[in-house]
JSON list of C-alpha atoms in Angstrom, two decimals:
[
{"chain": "A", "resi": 27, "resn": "UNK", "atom": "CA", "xyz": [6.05, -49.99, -7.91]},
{"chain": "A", "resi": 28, "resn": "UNK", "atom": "CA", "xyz": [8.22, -47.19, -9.56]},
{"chain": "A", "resi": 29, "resn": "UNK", "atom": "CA", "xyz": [10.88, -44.66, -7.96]},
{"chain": "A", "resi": 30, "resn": "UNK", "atom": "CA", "xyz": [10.75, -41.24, -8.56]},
{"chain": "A", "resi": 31, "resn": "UNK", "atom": "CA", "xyz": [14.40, -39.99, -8.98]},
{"chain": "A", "resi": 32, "resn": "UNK", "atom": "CA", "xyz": [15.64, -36.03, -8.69]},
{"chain": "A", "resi": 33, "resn": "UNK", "atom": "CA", "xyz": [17.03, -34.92, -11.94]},
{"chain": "A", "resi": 34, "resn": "UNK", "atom": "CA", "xyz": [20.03, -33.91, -9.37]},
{"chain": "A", "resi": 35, "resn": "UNK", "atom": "CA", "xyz": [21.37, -37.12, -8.80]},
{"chain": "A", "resi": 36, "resn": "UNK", "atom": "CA", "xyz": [23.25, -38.10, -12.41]},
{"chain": "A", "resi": 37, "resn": "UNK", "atom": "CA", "xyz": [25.08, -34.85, -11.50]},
{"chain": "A", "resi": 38, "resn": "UNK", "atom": "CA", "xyz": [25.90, -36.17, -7.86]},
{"chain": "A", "resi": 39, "resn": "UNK", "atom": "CA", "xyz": [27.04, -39.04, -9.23]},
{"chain": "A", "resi": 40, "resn": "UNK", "atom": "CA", "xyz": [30.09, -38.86, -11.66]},
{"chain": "A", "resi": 41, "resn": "UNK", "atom": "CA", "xyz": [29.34, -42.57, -12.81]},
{"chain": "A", "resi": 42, "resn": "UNK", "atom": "CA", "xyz": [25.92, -41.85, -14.01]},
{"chain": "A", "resi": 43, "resn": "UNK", "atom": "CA", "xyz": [23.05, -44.57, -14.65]},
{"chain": "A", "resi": 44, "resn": "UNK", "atom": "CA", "xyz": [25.18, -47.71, -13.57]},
{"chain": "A", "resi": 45, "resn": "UNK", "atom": "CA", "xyz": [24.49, -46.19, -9.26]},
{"chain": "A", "resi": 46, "resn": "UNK", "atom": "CA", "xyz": [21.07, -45.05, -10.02]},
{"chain": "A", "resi": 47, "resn": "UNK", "atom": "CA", "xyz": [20.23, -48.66, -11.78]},
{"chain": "A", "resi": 48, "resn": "UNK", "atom": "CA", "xyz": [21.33, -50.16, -8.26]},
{"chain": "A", "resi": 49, "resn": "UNK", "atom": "CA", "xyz": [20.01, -47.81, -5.97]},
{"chain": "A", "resi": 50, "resn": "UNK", "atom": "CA", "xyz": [16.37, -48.15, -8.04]},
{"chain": "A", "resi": 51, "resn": "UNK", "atom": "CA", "xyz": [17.16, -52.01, -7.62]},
{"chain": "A", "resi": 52, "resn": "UNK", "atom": "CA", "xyz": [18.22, -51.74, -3.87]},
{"chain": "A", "resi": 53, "resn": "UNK", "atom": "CA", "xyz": [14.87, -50.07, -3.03]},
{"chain": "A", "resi": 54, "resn": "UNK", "atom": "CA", "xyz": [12.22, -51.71, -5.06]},
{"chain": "A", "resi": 55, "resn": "UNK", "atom": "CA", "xyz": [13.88, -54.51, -2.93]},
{"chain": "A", "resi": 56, "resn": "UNK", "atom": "CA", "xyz": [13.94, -53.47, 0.52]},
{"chain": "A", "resi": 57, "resn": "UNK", "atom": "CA", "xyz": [10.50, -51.06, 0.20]},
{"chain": "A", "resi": 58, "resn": "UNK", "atom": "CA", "xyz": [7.93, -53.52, -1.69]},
{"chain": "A", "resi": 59, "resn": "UNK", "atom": "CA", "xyz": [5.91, -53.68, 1.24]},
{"chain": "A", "resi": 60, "resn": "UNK", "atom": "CA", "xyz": [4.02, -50.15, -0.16]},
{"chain": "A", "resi": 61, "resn": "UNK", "atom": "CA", "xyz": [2.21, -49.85, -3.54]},
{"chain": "A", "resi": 62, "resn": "UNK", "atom": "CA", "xyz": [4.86, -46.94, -4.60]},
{"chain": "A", "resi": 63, "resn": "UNK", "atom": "CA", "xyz": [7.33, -44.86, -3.70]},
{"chain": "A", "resi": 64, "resn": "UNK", "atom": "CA", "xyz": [9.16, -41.84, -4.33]},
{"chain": "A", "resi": 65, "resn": "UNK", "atom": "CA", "xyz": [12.52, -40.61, -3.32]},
{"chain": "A", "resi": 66, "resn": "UNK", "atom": "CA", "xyz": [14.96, -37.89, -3.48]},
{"chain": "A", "resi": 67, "resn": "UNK", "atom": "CA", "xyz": [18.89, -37.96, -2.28]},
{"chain": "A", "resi": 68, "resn": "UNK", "atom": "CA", "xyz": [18.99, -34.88, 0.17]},
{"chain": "A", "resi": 69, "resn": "UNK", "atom": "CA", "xyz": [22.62, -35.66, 1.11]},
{"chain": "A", "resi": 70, "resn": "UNK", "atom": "CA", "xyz": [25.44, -37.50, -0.20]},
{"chain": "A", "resi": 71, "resn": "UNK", "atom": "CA", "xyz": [29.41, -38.09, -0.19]},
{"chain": "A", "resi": 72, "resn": "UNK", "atom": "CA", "xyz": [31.47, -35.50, -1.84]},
{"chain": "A", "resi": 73, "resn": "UNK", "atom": "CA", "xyz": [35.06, -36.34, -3.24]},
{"chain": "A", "resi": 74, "resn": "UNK", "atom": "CA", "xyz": [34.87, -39.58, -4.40]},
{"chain": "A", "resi": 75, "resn": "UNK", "atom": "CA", "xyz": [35.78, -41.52, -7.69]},
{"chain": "A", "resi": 76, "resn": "UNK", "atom": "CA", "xyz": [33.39, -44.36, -7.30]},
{"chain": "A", "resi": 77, "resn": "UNK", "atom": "CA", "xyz": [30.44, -45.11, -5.12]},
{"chain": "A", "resi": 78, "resn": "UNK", "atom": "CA", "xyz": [28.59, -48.41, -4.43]},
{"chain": "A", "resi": 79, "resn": "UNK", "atom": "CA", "xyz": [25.81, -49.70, -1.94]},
{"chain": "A", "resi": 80, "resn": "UNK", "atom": "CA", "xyz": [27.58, -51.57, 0.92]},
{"chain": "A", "resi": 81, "resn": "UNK", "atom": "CA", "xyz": [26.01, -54.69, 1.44]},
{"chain": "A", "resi": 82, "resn": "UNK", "atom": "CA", "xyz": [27.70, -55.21, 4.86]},
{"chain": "A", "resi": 83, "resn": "UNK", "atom": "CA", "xyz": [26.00, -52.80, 7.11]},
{"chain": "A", "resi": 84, "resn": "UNK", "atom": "CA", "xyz": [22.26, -52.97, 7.39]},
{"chain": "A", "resi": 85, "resn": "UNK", "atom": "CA", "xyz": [20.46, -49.50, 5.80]},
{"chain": "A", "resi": 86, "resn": "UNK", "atom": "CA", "xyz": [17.73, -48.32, 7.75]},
{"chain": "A", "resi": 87, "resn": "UNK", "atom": "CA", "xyz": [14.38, -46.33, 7.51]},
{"chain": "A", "resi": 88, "resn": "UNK", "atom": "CA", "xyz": [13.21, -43.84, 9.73]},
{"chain": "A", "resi": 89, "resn": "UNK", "atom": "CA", "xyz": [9.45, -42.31, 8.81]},
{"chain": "A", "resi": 90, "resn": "UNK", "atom": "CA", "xyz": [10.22, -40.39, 5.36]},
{"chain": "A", "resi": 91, "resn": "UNK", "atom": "CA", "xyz": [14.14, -40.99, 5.78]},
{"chain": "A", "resi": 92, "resn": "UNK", "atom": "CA", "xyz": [16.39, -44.33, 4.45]},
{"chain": "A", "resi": 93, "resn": "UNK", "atom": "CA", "xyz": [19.63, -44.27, 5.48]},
{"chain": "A", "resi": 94, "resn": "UNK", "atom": "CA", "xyz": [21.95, -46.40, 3.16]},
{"chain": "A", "resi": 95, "resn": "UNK", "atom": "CA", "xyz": [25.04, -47.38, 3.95]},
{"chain": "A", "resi": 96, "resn": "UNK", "atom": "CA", "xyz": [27.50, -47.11, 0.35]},
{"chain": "A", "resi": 97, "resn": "UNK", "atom": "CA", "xyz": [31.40, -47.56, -0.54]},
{"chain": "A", "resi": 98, "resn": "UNK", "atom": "CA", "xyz": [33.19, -44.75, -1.49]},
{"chain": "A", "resi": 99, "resn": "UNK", "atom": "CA", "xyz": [36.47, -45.14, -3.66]},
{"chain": "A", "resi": 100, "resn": "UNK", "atom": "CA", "xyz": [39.10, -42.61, -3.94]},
{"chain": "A", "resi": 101, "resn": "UNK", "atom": "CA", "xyz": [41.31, -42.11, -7.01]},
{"chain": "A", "resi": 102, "resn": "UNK", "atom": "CA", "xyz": [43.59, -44.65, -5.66]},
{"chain": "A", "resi": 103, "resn": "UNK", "atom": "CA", "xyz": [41.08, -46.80, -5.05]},
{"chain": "A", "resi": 104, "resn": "UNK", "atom": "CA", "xyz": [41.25, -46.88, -1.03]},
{"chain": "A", "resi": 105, "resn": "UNK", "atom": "CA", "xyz": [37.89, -47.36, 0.09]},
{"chain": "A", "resi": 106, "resn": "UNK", "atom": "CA", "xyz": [35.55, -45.76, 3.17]},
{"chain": "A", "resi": 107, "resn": "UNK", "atom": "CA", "xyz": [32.28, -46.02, 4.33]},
{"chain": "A", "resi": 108, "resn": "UNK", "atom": "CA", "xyz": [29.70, -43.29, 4.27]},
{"chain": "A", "resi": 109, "resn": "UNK", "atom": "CA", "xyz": [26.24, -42.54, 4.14]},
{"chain": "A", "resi": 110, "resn": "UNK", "atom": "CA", "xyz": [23.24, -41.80, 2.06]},
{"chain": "A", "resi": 111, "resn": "UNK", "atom": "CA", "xyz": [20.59, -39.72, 3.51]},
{"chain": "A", "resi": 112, "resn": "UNK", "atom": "CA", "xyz": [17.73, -40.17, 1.31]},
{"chain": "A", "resi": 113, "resn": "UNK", "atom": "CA", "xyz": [13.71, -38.18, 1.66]},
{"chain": "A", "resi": 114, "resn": "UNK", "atom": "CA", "xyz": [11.13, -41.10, 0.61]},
{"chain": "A", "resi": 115, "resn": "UNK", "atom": "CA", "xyz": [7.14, -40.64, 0.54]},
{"chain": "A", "resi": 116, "resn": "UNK", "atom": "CA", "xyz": [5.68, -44.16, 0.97]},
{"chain": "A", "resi": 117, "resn": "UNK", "atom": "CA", "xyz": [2.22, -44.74, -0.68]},
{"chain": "A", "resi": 118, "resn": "UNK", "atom": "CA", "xyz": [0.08, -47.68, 0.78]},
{"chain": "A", "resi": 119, "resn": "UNK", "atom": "CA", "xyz": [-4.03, -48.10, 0.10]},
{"chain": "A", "resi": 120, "resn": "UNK", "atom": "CA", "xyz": [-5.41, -46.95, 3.53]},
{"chain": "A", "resi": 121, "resn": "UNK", "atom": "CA", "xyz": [-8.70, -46.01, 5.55]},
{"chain": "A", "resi": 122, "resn": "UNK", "atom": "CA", "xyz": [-9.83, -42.42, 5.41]},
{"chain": "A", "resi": 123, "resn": "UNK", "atom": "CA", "xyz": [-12.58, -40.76, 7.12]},
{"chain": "A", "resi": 124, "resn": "UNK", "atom": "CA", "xyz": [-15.03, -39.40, 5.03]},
{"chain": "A", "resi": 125, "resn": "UNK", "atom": "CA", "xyz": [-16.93, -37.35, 7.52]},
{"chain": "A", "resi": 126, "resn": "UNK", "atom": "CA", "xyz": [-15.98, -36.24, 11.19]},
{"chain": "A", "resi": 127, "resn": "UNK", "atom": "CA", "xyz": [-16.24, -39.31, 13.74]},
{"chain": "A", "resi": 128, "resn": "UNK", "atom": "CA", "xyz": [-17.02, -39.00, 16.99]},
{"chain": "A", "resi": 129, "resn": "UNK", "atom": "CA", "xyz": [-15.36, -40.22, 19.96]},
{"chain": "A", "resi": 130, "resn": "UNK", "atom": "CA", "xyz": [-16.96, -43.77, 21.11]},
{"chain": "A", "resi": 131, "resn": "UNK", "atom": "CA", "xyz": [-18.89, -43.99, 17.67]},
{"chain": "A", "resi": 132, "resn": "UNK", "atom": "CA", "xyz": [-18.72, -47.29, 16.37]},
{"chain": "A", "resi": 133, "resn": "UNK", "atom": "CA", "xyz": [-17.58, -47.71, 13.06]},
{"chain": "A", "resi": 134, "resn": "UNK", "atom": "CA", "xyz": [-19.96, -47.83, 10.03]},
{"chain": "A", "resi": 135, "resn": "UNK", "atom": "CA", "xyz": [-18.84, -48.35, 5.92]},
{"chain": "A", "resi": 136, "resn": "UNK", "atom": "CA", "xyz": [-19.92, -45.13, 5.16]},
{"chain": "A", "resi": 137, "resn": "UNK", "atom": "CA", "xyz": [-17.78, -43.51, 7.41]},
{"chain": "A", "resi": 138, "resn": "UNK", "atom": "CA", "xyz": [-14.69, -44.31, 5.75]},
{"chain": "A", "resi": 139, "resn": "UNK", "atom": "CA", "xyz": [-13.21, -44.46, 2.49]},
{"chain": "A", "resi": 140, "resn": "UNK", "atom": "CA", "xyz": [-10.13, -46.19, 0.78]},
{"chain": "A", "resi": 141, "resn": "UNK", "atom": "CA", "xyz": [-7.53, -43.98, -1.03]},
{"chain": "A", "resi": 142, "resn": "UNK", "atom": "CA", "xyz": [-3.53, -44.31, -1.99]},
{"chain": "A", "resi": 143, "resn": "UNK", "atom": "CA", "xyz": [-1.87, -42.02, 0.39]},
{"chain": "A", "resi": 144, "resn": "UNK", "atom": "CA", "xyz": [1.41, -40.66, 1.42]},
{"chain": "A", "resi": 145, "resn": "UNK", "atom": "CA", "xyz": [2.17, -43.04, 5.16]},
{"chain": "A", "resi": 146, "resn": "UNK", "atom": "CA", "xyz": [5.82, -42.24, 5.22]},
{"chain": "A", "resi": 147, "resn": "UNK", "atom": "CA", "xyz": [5.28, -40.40, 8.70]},
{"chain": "A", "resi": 148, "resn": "UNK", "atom": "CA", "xyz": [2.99, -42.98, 10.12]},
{"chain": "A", "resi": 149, "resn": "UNK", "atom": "CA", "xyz": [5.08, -45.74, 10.57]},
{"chain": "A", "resi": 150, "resn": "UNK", "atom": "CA", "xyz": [3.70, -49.09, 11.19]},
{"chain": "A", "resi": 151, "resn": "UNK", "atom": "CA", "xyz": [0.33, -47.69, 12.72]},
{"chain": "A", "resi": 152, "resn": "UNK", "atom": "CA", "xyz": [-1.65, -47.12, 9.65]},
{"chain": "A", "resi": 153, "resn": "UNK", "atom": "CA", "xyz": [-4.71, -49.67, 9.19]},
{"chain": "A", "resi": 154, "resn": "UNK", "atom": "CA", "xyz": [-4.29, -52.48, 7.09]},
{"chain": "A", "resi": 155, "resn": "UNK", "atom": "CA", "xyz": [-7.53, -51.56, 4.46]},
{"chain": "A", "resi": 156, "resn": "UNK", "atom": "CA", "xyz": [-8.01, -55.94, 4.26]},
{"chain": "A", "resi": 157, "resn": "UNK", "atom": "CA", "xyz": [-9.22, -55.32, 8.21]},
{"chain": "A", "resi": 158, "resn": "UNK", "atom": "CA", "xyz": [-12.86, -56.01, 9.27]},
{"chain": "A", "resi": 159, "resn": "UNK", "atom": "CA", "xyz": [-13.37, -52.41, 11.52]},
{"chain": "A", "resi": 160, "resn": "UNK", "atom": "CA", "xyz": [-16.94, -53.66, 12.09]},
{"chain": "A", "resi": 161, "resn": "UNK", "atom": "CA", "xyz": [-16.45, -54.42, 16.14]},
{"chain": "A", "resi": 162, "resn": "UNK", "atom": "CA", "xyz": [-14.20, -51.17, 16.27]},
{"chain": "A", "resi": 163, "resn": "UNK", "atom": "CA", "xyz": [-15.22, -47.87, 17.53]},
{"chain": "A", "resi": 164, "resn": "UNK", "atom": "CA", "xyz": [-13.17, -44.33, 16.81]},
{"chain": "A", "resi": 165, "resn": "UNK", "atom": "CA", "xyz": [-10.73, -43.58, 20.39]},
{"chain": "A", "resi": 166, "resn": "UNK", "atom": "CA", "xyz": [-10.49, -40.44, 19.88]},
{"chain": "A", "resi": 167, "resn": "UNK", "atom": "CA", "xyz": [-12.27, -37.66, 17.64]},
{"chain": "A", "resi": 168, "resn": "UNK", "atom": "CA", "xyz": [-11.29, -38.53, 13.88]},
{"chain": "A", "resi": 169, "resn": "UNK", "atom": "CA", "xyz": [-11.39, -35.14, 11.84]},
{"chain": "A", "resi": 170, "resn": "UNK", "atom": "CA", "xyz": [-12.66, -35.46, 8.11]},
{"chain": "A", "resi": 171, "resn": "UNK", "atom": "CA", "xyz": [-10.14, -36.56, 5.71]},
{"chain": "A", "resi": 172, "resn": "UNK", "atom": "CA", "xyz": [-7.96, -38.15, 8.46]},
{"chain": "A", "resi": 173, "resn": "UNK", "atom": "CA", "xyz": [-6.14, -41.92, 8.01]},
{"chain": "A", "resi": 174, "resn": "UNK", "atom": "CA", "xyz": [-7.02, -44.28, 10.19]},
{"chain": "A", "resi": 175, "resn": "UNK", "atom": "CA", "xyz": [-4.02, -45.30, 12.55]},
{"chain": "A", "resi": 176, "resn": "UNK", "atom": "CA", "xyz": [-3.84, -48.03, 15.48]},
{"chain": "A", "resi": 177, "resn": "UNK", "atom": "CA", "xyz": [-3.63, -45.29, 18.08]},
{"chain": "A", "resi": 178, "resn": "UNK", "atom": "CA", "xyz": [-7.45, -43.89, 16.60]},
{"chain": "A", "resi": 179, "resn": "UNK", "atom": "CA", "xyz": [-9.50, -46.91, 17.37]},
{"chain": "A", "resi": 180, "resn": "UNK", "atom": "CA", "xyz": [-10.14, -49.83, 20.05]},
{"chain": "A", "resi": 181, "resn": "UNK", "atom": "CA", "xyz": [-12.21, -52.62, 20.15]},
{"chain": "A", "resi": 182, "resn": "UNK", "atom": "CA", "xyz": [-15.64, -52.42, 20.91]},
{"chain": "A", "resi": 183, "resn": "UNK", "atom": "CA", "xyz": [-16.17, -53.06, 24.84]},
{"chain": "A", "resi": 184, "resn": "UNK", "atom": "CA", "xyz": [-19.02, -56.45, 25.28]},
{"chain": "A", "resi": 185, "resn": "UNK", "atom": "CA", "xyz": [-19.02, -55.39, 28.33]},
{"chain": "A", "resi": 186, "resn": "UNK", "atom": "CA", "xyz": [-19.79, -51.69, 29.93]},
{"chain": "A", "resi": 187, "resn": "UNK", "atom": "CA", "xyz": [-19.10, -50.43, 32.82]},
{"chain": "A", "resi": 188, "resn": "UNK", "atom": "CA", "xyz": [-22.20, -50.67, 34.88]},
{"chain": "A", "resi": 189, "resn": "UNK", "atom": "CA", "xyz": [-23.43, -53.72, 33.57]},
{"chain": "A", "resi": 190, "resn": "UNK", "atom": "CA", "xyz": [-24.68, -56.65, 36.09]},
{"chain": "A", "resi": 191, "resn": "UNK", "atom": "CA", "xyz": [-22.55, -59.73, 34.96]},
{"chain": "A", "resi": 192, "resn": "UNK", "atom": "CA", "xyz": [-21.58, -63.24, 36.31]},
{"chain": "A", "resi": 193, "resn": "UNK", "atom": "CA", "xyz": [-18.70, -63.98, 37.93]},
{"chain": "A", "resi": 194, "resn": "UNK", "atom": "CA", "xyz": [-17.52, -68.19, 38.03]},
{"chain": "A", "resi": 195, "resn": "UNK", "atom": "CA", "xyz": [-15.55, -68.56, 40.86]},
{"chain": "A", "resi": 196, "resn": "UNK", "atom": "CA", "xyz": [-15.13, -71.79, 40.99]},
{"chain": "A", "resi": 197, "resn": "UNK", "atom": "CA", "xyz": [-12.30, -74.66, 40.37]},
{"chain": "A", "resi": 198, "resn": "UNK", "atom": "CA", "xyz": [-11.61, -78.18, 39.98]},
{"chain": "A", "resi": 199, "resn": "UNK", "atom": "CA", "xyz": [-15.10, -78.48, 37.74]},
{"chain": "A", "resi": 200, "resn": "UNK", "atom": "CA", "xyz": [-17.06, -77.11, 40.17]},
{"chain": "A", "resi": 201, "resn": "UNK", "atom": "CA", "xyz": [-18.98, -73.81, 39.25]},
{"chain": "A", "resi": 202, "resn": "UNK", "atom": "CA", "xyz": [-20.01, -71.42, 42.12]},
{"chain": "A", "resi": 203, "resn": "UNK", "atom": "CA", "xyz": [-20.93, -67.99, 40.52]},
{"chain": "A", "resi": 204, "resn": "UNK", "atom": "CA", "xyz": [-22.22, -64.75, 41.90]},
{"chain": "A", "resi": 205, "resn": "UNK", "atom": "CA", "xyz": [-23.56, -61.55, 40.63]},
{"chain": "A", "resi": 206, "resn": "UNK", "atom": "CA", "xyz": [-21.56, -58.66, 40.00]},
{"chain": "A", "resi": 207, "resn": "UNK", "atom": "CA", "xyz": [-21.32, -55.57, 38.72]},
{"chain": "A", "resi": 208, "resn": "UNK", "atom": "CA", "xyz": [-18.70, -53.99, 36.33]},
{"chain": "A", "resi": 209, "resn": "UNK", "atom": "CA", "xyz": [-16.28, -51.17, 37.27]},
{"chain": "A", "resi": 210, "resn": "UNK", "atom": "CA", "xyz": [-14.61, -50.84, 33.79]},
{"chain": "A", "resi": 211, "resn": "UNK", "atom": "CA", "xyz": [-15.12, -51.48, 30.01]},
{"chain": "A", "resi": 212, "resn": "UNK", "atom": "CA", "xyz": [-13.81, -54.58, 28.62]},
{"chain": "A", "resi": 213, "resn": "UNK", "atom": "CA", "xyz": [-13.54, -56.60, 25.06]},
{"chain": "A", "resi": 214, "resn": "UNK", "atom": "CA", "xyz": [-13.27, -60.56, 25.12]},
{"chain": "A", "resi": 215, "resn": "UNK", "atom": "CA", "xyz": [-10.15, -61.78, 27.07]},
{"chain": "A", "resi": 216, "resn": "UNK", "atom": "CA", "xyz": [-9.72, -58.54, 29.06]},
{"chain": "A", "resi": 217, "resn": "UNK", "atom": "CA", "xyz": [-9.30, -58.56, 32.49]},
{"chain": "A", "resi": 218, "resn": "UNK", "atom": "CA", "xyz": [-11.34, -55.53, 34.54]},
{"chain": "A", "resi": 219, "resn": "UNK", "atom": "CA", "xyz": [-12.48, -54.89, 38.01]},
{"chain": "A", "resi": 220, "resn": "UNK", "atom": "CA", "xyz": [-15.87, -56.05, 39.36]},
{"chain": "A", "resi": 221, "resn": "UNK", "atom": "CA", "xyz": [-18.03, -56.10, 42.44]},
{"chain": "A", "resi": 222, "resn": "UNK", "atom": "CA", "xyz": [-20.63, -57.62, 44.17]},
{"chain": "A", "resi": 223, "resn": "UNK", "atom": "CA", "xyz": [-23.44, -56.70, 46.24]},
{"chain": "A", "resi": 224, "resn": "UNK", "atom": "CA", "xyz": [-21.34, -56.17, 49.21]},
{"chain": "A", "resi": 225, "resn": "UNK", "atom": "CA", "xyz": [-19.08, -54.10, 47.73]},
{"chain": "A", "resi": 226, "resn": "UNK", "atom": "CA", "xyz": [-16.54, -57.08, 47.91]},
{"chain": "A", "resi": 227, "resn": "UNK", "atom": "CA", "xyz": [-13.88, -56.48, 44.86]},
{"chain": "A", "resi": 228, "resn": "UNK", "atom": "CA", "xyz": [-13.40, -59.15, 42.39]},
{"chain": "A", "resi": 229, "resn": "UNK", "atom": "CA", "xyz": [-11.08, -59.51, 38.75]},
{"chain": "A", "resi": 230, "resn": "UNK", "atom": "CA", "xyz": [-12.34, -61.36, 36.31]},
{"chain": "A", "resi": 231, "resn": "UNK", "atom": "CA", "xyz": [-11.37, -62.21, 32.65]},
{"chain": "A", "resi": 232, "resn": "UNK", "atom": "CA", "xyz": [-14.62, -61.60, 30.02]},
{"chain": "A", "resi": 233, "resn": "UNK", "atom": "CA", "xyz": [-15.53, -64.63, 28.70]},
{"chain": "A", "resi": 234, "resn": "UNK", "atom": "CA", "xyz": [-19.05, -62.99, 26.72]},
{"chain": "A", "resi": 235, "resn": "UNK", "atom": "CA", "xyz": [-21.25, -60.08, 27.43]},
{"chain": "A", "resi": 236, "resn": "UNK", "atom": "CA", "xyz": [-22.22, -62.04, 30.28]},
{"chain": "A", "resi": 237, "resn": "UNK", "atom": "CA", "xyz": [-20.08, -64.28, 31.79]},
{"chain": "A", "resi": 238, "resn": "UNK", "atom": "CA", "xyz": [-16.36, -63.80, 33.80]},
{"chain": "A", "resi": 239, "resn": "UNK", "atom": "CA", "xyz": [-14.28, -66.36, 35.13]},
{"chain": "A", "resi": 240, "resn": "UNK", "atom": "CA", "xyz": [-12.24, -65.27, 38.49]},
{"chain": "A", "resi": 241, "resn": "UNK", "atom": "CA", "xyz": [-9.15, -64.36, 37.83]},
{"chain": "A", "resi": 242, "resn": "UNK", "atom": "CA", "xyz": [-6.60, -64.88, 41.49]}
]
C-alpha cells in the first residue's frame, strides 16, 4: 500500500515531514482494506502554529472524500478543532466486463476480466473478485469495460415464472401437495406467488427447482 502525497502539502504545513509522517501513518491505518491509495489535501486550516490528527472525534469517508478531524494550535498554544478535507482514489482488484452483457445473460469466465481499478465512487457495492459469479446473471445491460457492482447482477432464478411446480401444504409431518404454477421468478429461499388449477392463489418458499413449502 503506498500514499501518493501533493507536493503542496510541506508548504501547507509549516512543520513539514513530522504531519505528513502521521497523516501517511493515520491512513495506511484506517484505508488497508484497498490494495492502494492515493490522496491529495484539497482543503485545510489556515493560521495555525501547530497541527495534529485528533484522535477524539471519529474521521470519516465519503466515496473519494476523508474527512479528518486534526488539532490546531495557535501561537499561544490554545487549541481548536478543525477539519481536513482530503480527495482519495481507492484501488481494489475488481470484475470488469470484457465485452457488452446482456440483460438476463448468465454469467460466463470469459465475460469478465480482473483489473486494479479506481472504486473510490462505488462504495461498498463493487464485487469482491474471490466471488463464485457462476449462478449469477447480469440485472441490467453491462456496457464493455464496466465494474461489476451489487446493483448489476442477481441470482440466477431455479425457478421461472411459468413453470409447473409442487406446492407441500401440509403440517404436523403430514405432506399433502398440489400442483401449481409460478407467477414470479425466484432463487432458493425466496418467497413468490403461485397458483393452482383453479386459479386459487398460494405463497410458497422455493425449496429446489421443484418443490415449495406453503408459506401462511
Amino acid at each position: 500500500m503506498f500514499g501518493l502525497i501533493s507536493i503542496m502539502i510541506g508548504l501547507i504545513f509549516g512543520q513539514g515531514q513530522n504531519f505528513n509522517a502521521q497523516l501517511k501513518k493515520y491512513l495506511d491505518e484506517k484505508l488497508n482494506s484497498y490494495a492502494k491509495y492515493e490522496y491529495q489535501i484539497i482543503q485545510a486550516p489556515k493560521n495555525y502554529f501547530r497541527i495534529e490528527i485528533s484522535e477524539d472525534r471519529k474521521s470519516r469517508l465519503d466515496k473519494n472524500y476523508f474527512y479528518l478531524p486534526v488539532k490546531i494550535y495557535d501561537h499561544r498554544n490554545l487549541v481548536s478543532v478543525s477539519l481536513l478535507t482530503i480527495r482519495v482514489k481507492l484501488y481494489k482488484n475488481v470484475f470488469s466486463a470484457s465485452r457488452e452483457i446482456r440483460r438476463n445473460e448468465n454469467l460466463l469466465p470469459n465475460m469478465l476480466k480482473v483489473k486494479m481499478a479506481d472504486v473510490s465512487l462505488y462504495g461498498d457495492n463493487v464485487i469482491n473478485v474471490t466471488e463464485d459469479l457462476s449462478n449469477y446473471r447480469s440485472r441490467v445491460l453491462i456496457k464493455t469495460g464496466s465494474i461489476l457492482s451489487e446493483n448489476m447482477i442477481e441470482q440466477i432464478p431455479v425457478v421461472n415464472r411459468g413453470n409447473k411446480i409442487i406446492l407441500h401444504t401440509g403440517g404436523l409431518g403430514v405432506d399433502v401437495s398440489i400442483d401449481v404454477i409460478a407467477r414470479q421468478d425466484g432463487c432458493l429461499g425466496d418467497v413468490i406467488s403461485v397458483y393452482s388449477n383453479g386459479n386459487k392463489l398460494y405463497k410458497g418458499k422455493i425449496v429446489d427447482k421443484s418443490n415449495l413449502t406453503l408459506v401462511e
